[in-house]
Short mmCIF file of C-alpha atoms in Angstrom, two decimals:
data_model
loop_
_atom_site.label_atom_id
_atom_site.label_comp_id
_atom_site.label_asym_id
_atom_site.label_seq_id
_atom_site.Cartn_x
_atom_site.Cartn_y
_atom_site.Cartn_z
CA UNK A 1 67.42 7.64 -15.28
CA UNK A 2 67.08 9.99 -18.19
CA UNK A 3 63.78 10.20 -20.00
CA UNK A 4 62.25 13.34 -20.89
CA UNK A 5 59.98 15.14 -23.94
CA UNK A 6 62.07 16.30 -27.23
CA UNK A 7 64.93 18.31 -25.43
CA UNK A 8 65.10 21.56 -26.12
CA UNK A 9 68.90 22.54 -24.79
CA UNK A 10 69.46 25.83 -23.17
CA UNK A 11 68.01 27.57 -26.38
CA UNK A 12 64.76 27.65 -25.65
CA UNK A 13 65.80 29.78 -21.89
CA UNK A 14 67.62 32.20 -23.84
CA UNK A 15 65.06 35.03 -22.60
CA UNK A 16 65.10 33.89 -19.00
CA UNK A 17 68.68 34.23 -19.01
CA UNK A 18 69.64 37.14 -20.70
CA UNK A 19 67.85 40.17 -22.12
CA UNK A 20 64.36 40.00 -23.66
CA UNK A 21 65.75 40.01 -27.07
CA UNK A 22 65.35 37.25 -29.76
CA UNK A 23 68.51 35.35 -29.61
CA UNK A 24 70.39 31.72 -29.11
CA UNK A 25 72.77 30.39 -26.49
CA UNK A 26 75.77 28.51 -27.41
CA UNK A 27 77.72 26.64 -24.46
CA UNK A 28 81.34 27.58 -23.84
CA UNK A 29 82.12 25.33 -21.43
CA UNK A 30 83.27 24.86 -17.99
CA UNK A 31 85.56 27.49 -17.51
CA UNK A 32 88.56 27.29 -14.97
CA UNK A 33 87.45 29.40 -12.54
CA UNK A 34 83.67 29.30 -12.85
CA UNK A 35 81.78 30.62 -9.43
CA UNK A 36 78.99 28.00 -8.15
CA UNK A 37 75.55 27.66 -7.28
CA UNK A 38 74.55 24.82 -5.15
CA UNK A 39 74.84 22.39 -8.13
CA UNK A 40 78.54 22.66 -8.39
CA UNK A 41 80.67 24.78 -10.90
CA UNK A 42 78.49 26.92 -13.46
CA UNK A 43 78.79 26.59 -17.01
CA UNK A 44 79.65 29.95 -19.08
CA UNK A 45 77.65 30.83 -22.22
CA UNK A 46 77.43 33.15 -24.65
CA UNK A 47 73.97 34.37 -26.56
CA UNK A 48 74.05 35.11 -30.27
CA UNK A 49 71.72 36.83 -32.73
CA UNK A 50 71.48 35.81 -36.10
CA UNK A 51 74.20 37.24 -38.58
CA UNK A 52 75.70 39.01 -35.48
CA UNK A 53 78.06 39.14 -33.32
CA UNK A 54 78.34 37.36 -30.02
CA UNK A 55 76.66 38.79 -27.35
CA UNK A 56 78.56 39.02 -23.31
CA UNK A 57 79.15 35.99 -22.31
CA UNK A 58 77.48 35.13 -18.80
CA UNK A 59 77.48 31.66 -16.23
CA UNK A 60 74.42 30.04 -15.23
CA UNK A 61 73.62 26.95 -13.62
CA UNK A 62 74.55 23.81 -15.56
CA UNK A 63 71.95 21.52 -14.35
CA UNK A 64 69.15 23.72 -14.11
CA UNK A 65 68.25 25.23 -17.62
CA UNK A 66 64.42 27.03 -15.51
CA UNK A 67 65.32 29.64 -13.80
CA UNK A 68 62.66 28.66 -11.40
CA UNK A 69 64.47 25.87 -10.12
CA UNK A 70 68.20 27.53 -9.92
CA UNK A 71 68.06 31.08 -10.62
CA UNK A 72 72.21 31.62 -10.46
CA UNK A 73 74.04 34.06 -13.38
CA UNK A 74 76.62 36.26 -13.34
CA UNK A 75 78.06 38.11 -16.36
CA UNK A 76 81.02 36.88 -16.97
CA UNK A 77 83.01 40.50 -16.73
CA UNK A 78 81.40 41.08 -13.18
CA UNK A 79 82.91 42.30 -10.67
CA UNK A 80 81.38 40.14 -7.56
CA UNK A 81 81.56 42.66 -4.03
CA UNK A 82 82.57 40.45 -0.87
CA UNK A 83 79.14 41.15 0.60
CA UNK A 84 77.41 39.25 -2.65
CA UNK A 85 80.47 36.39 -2.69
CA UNK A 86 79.70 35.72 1.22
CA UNK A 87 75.81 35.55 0.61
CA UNK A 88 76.17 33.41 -2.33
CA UNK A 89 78.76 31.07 -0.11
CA UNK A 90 75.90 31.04 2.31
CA UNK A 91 72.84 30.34 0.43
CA UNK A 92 74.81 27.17 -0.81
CA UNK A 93 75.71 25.77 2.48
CA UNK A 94 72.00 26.56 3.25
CA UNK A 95 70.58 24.57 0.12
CA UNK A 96 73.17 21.33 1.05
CA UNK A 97 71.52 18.15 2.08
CA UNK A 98 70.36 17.96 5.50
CA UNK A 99 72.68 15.35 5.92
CA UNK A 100 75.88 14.05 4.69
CA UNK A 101 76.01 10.71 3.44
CA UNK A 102 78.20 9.29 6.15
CA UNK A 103 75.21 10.47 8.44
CA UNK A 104 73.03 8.71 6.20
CA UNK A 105 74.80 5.70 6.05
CA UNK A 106 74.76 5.26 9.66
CA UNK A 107 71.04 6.44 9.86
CA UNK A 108 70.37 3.40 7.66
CA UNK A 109 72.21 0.81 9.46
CA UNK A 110 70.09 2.05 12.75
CA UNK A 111 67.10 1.60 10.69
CA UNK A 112 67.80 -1.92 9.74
CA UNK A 113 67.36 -2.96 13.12
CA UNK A 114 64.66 -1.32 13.82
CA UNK A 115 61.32 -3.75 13.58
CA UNK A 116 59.05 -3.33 10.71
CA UNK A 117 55.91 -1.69 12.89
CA UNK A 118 58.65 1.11 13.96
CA UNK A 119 60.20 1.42 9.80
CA UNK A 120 58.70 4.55 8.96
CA UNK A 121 59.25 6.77 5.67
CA UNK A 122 58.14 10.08 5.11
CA UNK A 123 56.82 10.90 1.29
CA UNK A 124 56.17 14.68 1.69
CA UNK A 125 60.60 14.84 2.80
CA UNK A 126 61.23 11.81 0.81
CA UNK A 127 63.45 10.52 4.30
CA UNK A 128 63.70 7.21 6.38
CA UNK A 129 62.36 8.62 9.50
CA UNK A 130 64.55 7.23 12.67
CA UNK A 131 61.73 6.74 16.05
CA UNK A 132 63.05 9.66 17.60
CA UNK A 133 62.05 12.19 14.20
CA UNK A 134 58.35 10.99 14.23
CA UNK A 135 57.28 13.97 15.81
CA UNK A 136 58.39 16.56 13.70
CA UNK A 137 56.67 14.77 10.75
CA UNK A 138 53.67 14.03 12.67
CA UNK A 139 51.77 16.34 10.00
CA UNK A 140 53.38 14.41 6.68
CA UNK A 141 51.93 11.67 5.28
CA UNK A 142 54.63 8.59 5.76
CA UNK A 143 54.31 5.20 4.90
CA UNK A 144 54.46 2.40 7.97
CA UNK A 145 56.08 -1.16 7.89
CA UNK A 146 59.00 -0.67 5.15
CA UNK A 147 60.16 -3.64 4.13
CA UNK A 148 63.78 -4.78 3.18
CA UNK A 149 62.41 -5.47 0.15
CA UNK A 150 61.35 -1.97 -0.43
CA UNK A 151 64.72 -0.24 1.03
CA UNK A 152 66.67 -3.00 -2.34
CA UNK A 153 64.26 -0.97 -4.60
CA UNK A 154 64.86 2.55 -3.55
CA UNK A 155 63.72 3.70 -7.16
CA UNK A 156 59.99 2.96 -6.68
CA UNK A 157 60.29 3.98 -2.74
CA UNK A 158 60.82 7.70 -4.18
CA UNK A 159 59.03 9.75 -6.00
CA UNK A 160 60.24 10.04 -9.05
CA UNK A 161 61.62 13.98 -9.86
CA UNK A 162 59.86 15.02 -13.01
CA UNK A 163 61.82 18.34 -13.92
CA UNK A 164 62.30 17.57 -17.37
CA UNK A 165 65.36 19.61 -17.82
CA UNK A 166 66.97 18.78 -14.53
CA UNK A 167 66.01 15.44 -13.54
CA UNK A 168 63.76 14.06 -15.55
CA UNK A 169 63.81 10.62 -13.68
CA UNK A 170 61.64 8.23 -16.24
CA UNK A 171 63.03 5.19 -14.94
CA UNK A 172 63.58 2.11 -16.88
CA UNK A 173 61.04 -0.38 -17.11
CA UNK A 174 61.89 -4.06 -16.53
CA UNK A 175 62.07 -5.74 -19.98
CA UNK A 176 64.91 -3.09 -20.68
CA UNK A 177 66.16 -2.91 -17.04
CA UNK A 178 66.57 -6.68 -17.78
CA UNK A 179 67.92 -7.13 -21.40
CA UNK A 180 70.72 -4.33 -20.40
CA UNK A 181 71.93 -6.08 -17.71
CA UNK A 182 71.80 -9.45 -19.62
CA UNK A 183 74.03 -7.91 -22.73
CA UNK A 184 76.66 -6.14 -20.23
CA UNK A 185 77.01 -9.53 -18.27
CA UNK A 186 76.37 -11.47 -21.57
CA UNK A 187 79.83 -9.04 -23.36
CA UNK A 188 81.72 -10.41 -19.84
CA UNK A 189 81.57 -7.02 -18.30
CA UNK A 190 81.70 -7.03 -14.31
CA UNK A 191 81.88 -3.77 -13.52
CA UNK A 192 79.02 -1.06 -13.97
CA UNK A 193 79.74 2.78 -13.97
CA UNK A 194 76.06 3.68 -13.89
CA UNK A 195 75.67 7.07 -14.25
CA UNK A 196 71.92 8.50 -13.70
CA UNK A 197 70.99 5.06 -14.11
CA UNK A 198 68.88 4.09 -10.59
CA UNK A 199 67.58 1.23 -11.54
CA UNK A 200 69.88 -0.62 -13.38
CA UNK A 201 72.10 0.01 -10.51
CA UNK A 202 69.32 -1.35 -7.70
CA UNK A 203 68.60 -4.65 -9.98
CA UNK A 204 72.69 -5.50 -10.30
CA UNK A 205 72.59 -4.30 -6.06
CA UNK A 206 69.69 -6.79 -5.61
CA UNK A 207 71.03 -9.68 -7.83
CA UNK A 208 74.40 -9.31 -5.61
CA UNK A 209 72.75 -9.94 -2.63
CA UNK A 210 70.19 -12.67 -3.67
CA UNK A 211 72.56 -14.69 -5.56
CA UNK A 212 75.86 -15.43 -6.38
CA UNK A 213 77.01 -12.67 -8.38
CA UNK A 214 80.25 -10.99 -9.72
CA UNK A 215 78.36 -7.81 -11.34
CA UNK A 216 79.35 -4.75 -9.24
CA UNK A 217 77.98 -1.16 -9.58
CA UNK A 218 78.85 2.42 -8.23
CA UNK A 219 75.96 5.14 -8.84
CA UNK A 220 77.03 8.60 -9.39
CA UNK A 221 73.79 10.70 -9.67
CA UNK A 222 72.38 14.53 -8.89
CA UNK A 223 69.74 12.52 -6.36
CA UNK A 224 71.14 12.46 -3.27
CA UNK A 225 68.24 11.25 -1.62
CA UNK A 226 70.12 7.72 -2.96
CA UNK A 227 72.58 8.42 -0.18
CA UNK A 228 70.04 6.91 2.16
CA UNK A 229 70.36 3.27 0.69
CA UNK A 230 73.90 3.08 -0.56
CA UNK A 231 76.83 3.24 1.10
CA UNK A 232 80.27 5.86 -0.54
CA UNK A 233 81.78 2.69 -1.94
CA UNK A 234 77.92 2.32 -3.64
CA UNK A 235 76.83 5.75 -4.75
CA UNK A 236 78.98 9.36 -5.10
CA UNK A 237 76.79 12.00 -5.27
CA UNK A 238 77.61 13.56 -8.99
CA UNK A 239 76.18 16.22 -11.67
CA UNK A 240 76.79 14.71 -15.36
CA UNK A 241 76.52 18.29 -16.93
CA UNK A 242 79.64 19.79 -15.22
CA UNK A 243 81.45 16.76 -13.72
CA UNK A 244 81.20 17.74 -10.52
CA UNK A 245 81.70 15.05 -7.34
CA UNK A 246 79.82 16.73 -4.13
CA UNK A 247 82.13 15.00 -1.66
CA UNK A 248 85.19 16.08 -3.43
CA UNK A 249 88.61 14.44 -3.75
CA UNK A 250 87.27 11.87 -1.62
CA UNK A 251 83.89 10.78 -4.06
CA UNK A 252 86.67 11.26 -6.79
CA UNK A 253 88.84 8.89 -6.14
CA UNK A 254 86.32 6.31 -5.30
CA UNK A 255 84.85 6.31 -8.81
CA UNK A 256 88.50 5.91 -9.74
CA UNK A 257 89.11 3.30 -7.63
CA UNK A 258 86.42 1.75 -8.94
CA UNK A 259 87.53 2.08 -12.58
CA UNK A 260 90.78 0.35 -11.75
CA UNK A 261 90.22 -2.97 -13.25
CA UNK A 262 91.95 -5.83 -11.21
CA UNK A 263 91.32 -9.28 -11.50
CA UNK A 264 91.01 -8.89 -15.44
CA UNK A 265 87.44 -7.16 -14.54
CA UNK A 266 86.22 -5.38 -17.23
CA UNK A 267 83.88 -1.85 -16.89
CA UNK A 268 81.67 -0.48 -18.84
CA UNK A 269 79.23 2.64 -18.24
CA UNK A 270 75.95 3.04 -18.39
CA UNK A 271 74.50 6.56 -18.62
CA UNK A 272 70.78 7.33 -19.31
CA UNK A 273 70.90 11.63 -19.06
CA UNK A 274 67.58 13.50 -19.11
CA UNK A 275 66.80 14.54 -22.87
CA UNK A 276 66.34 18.04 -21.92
CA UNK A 277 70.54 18.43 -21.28
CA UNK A 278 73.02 19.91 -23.11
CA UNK A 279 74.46 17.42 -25.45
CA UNK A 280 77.29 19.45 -25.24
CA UNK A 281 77.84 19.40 -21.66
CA UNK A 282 77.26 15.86 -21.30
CA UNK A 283 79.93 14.91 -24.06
CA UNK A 284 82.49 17.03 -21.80
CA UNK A 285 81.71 15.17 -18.99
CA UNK A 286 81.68 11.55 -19.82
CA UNK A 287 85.03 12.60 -21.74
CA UNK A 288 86.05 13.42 -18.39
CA UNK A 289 84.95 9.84 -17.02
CA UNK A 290 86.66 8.14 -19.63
CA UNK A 291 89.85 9.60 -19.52
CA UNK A 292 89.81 8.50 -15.57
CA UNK A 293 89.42 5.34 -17.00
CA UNK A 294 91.87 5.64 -19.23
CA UNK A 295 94.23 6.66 -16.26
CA UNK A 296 93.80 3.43 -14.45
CA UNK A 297 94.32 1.44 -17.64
CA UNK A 298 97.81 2.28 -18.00
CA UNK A 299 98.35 -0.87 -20.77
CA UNK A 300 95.10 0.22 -23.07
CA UNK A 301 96.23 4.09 -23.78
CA UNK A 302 95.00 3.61 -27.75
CA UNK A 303 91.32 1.52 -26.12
CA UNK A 304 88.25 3.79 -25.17
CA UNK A 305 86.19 2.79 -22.01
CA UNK A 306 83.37 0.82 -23.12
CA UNK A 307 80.00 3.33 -23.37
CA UNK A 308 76.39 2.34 -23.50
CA UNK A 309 75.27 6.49 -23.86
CA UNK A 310 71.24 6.24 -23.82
CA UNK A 311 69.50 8.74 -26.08
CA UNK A 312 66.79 9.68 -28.25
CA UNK A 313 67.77 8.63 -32.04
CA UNK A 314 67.66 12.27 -33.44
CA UNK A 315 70.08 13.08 -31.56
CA UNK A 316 72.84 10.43 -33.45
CA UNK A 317 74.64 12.91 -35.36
CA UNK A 318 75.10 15.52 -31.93
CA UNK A 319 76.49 12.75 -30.24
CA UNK A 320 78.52 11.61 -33.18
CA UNK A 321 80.35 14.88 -33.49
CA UNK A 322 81.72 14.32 -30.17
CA UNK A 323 81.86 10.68 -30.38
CA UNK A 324 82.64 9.37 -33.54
CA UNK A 325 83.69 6.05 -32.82
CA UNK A 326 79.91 5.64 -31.54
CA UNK A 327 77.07 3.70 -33.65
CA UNK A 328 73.53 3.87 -32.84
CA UNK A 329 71.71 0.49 -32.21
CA UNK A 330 68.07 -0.80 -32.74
CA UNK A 331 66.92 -1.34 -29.93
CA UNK A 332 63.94 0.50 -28.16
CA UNK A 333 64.83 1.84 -24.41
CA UNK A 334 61.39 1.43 -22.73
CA UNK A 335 60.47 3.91 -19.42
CA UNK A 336 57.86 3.09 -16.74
CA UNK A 337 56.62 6.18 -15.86
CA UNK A 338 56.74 7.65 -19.18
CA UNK A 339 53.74 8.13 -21.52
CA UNK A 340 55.54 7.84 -24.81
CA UNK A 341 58.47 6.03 -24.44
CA UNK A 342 56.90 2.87 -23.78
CA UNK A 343 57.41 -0.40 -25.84
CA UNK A 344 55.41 -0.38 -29.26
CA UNK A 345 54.79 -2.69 -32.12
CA UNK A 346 54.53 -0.19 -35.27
CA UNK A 347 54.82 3.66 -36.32
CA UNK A 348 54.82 6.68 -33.37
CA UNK A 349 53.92 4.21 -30.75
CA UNK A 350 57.66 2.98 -30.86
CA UNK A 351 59.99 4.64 -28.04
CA UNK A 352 62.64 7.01 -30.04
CA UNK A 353 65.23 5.87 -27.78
CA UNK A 354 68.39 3.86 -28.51
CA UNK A 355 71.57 3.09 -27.48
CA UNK A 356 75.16 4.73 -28.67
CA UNK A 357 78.32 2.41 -27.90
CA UNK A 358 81.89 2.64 -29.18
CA UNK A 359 81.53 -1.40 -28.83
CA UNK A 360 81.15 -3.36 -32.34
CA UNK A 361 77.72 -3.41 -33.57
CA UNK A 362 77.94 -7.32 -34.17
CA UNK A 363 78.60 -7.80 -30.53
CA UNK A 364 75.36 -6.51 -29.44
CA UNK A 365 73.09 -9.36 -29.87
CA UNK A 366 68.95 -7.90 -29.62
CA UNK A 367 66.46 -10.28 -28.86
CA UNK A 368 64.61 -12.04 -31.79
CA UNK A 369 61.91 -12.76 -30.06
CA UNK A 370 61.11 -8.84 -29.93
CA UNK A 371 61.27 -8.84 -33.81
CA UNK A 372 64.83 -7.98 -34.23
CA UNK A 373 66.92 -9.56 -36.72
CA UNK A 374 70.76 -9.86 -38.11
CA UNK A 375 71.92 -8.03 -41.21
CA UNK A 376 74.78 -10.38 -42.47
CA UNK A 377 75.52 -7.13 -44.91
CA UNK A 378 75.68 -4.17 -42.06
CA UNK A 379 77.05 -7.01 -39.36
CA UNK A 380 74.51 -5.84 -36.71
CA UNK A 381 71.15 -6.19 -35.28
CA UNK A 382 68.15 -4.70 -36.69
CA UNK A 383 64.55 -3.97 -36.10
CA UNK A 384 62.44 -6.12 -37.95
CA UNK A 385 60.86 -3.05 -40.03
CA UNK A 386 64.43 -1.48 -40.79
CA UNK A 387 65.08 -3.34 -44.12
CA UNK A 388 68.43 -2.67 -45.83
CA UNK A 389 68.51 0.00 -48.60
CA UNK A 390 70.99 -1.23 -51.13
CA UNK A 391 71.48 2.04 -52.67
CA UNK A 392 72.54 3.34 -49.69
CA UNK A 393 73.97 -0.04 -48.46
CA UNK A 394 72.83 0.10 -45.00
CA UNK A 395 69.74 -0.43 -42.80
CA UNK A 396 68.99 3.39 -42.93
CA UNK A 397 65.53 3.51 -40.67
CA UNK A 398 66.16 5.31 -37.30
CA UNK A 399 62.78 5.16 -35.83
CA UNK A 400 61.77 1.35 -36.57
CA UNK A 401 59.94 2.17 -39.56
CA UNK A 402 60.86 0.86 -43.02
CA UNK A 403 61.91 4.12 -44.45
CA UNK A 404 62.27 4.93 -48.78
CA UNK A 405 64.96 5.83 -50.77
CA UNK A 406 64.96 9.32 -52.05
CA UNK A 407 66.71 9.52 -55.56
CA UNK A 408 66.60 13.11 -55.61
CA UNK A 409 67.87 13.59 -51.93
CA UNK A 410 70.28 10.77 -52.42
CA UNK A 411 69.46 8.81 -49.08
CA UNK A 412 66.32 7.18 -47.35
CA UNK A 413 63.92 9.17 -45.81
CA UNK A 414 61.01 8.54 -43.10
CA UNK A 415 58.02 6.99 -45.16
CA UNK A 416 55.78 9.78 -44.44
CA UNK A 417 57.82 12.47 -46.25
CA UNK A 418 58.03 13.42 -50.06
CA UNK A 419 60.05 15.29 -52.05
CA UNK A 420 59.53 18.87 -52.20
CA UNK A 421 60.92 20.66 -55.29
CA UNK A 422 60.60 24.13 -54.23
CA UNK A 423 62.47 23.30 -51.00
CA UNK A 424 65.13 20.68 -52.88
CA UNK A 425 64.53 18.41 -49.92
CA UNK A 426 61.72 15.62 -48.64
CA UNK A 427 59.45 16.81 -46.34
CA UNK A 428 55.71 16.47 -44.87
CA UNK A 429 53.44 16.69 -47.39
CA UNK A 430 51.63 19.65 -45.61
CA UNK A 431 55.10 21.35 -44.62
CA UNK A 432 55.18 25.31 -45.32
CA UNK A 433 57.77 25.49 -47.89
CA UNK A 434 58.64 29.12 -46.38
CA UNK A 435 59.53 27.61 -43.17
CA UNK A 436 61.80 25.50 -44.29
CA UNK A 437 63.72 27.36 -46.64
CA UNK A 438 64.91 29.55 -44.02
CA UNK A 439 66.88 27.06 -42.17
CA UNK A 440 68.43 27.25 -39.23
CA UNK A 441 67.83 30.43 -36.72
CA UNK A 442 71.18 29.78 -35.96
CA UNK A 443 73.84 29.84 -38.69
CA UNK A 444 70.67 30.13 -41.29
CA UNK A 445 71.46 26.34 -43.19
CA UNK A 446 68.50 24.24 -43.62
CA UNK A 447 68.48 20.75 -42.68
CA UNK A 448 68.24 20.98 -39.30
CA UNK A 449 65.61 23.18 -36.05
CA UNK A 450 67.83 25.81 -34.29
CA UNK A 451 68.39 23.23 -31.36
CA UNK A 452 70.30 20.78 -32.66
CA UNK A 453 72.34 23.37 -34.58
CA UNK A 454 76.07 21.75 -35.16
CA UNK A 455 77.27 25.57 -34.13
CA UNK A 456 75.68 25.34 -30.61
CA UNK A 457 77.21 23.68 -27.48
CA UNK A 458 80.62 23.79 -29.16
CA UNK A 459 84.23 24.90 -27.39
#
């Protein structure tokens, strides 16, 4: 799943990227014919200097904002030689998978019927380790006796990958594993696109084999070490920030299949991207995934494809601009692994993220016994601290606060700021007023930090 510190978008890599000048990088896109690193497609950008002009545009790696962990770029105006085109050709074969998930699929059924002294698992490769392999991980610490139990909950078999940009796997902890799977079978959804969503997609895999159950789920996610637990109908290997299937027209066309509602199923999907991604990106992509969707539903051209988008809540109005039918909800996304984004009763020690869905707000019922509560005047749930403003005539807190009603700014702030009359705006009270008033690096507005700058990450 997604998880991850305050992202910082591709901004922050500017000097990695390009010259060692002070500058910004705005996201073009995926352009038609983009060269690739071994994460698909690259994504072209462009850097730009305040009150100038844009700089040469360049591609770089779409999932991998470090340079550390995908060093690809190429200007965009480059002329590539042959020699360079055949060595990049071959140092992407050379960082593919070991094996390919048909391999892996058959590797797993052989382990199955292996017996549980000779179920072996090696941490340091993160691989189920087949008798005849042992020796060339005799060195690597492995774990003995792997249960089926264990192989159902792949998610806490691996280690989780904690690039924050890239991966950023904070997985979801239970009580919100749970209550999403609850409200998508609870709204009569059967179908589960769940995009970078591990766990969700393990509990509705384990549920189907335990018990009666018509919930069904296909995986697409960058970590193909899933590959070794689900089969192709289960799991396409798939990067969210350029749309890119690794097993081509073949992966394709099973997530299509899959969207192809029959039997008056209904999808939905799930997506829980690291926080460190481009917004931007992301928007393109699940765009992308909808309109497949929208494909297969031949009779529903004016309908959207039901969304649950996971995100931190400041980045509503980012995701707005390319979603506007979305609305945020209450309720706090809790992560395992994560230090901060745990489950809290009061102030910072809530988790900042929510939930963004194109589905009505009244439909999504949030549990009352986790002090959440209906606004009969905004027709949707609320945290039990958000009470309704009614000059602004909403439930305005974002971060599960009760926030207060600026006159001077017109709208409710957080309850820690004031209003600042050199700067014309609420702020901390110990802000530096010269900070502020010169806005944005970006297109120089204030309002809003240089990384969440409307001007960035747009076509």
């Amino acid at each position: 799943e997604g998880g991850g510190d305050m992202a910082a978008s591709a901004a922050g890599d500017a000097e990695d990227l390009c010259s060692p000048e002070v500058g910004e990088l705005a996201l073009l896109g995926l352009a038609p014919s983009a060269p690739s690193c071994p994460h698909g497609p690259a994504l072209l950008f462009v850097k730009t200097s305040q009150g100038k002009k844009e700089g040469r545009r360049f591609y770089a790696c779409s999932a991998c904002r470090d340079r550390k962990d995908c060093n690809f770029f190429q200007w965009e105006d480059e002329k590539v030689s042959e020699t360079r085109l055949a060595a990049r050709e071959e140092y992407n074969r050379n960082h593919q998978p070991s094996f390919t998930h048909r391999q892996n699929v058959e590797r797993y059924k052989n382990f199955l019927l292996l017996p549980l002294s000779k179920r072996r698992f090696c941490q340091e490769c993160q691989q189920l380790l087949l008798p005849a392999e042992w020796e060339k991980h005799v060195d690597h610490q492995s774990l003995c006796g792997i249960s089926t139990a264990q192989l159902q909950s792949p998610s806490q078999l691996l280690y989780p990958l904690e690039n924050k940009k890239t991966n950023a796997q904070y997985l979801f902890a239970d009580r919100s594993c749970q209550f999403l799977l609850d409200l998508i079978i609870n709204l009569g959804f059967r179908r589960v696109l769940s995009v970078g969503t591990p766990r969700l997609h393990e509990m509705i895999q384990s549920k189907a084999s335990q018990e009666d159950s018509r919930v069904r789920s296909l995986l697409l996610d960058i970590d193909f070490r899933y590959s070794q637990f689900y089969t192709e109908d289960e799991f396409c290997h798939y990067n969210m920030f350029n749309h890119h299937f690794f097993g081509g027209e073949v992966a394709r066309e099973t997530c299509r299949t899959f969207l192809y509602q029959d039997n008056g199923e209904r999808v939905i999907m799930v997506t829980d991207p690291p926080f460190g991604g481009l917004v931007g990106a992301l928007a393109s992509s699940f765009k992308k995934l909808m309109s497949m969707w929208k494909e297969a539903e031949k009779g529903h051209s004016n309908q959207e494809m039901p969304v649950f988008w996971i995100f931190p809540y400041f980045f509503e109005s980012r995701i707005l601009d390319f979603f506007p039918s979305f609305s945020m909800m209450d309720y706090q996304v809790d992560y395992e692994n994560h230090a901060l984004y745990k489950h809290g009763k009061t102030g910072r020690r809530q988790s900042p993220v929510r939930i963004f869905t194109n589905l009505t707000p009244s439909m999504i019922v949030l549990p009352v016994e986790e002090g959440y509560r209906f606004c009969s005047i905004c027709q949707r749930y609320v945290s039990s601290g958000n009470q309704h403003c009614e000059i602004c005539n909403s439930c305005t807190s974002k971060d599960g606060r009760r926030w207060k009603h600026c006159v001077l700014c017109k709208k409710c702030v957080k309850p820690s700021w004031f209003h600042c009359n050199i700067c014309n705006c609420c702020a901390l009270q110990n802000h530096t007023c010269e900070t502020i008033a010169t806005g944005c690096f970006v297109c120089g507005k204030a309002g809003h930090k240089r990384s969440n700058c409307p001007s960035l990450s747009h076509t």
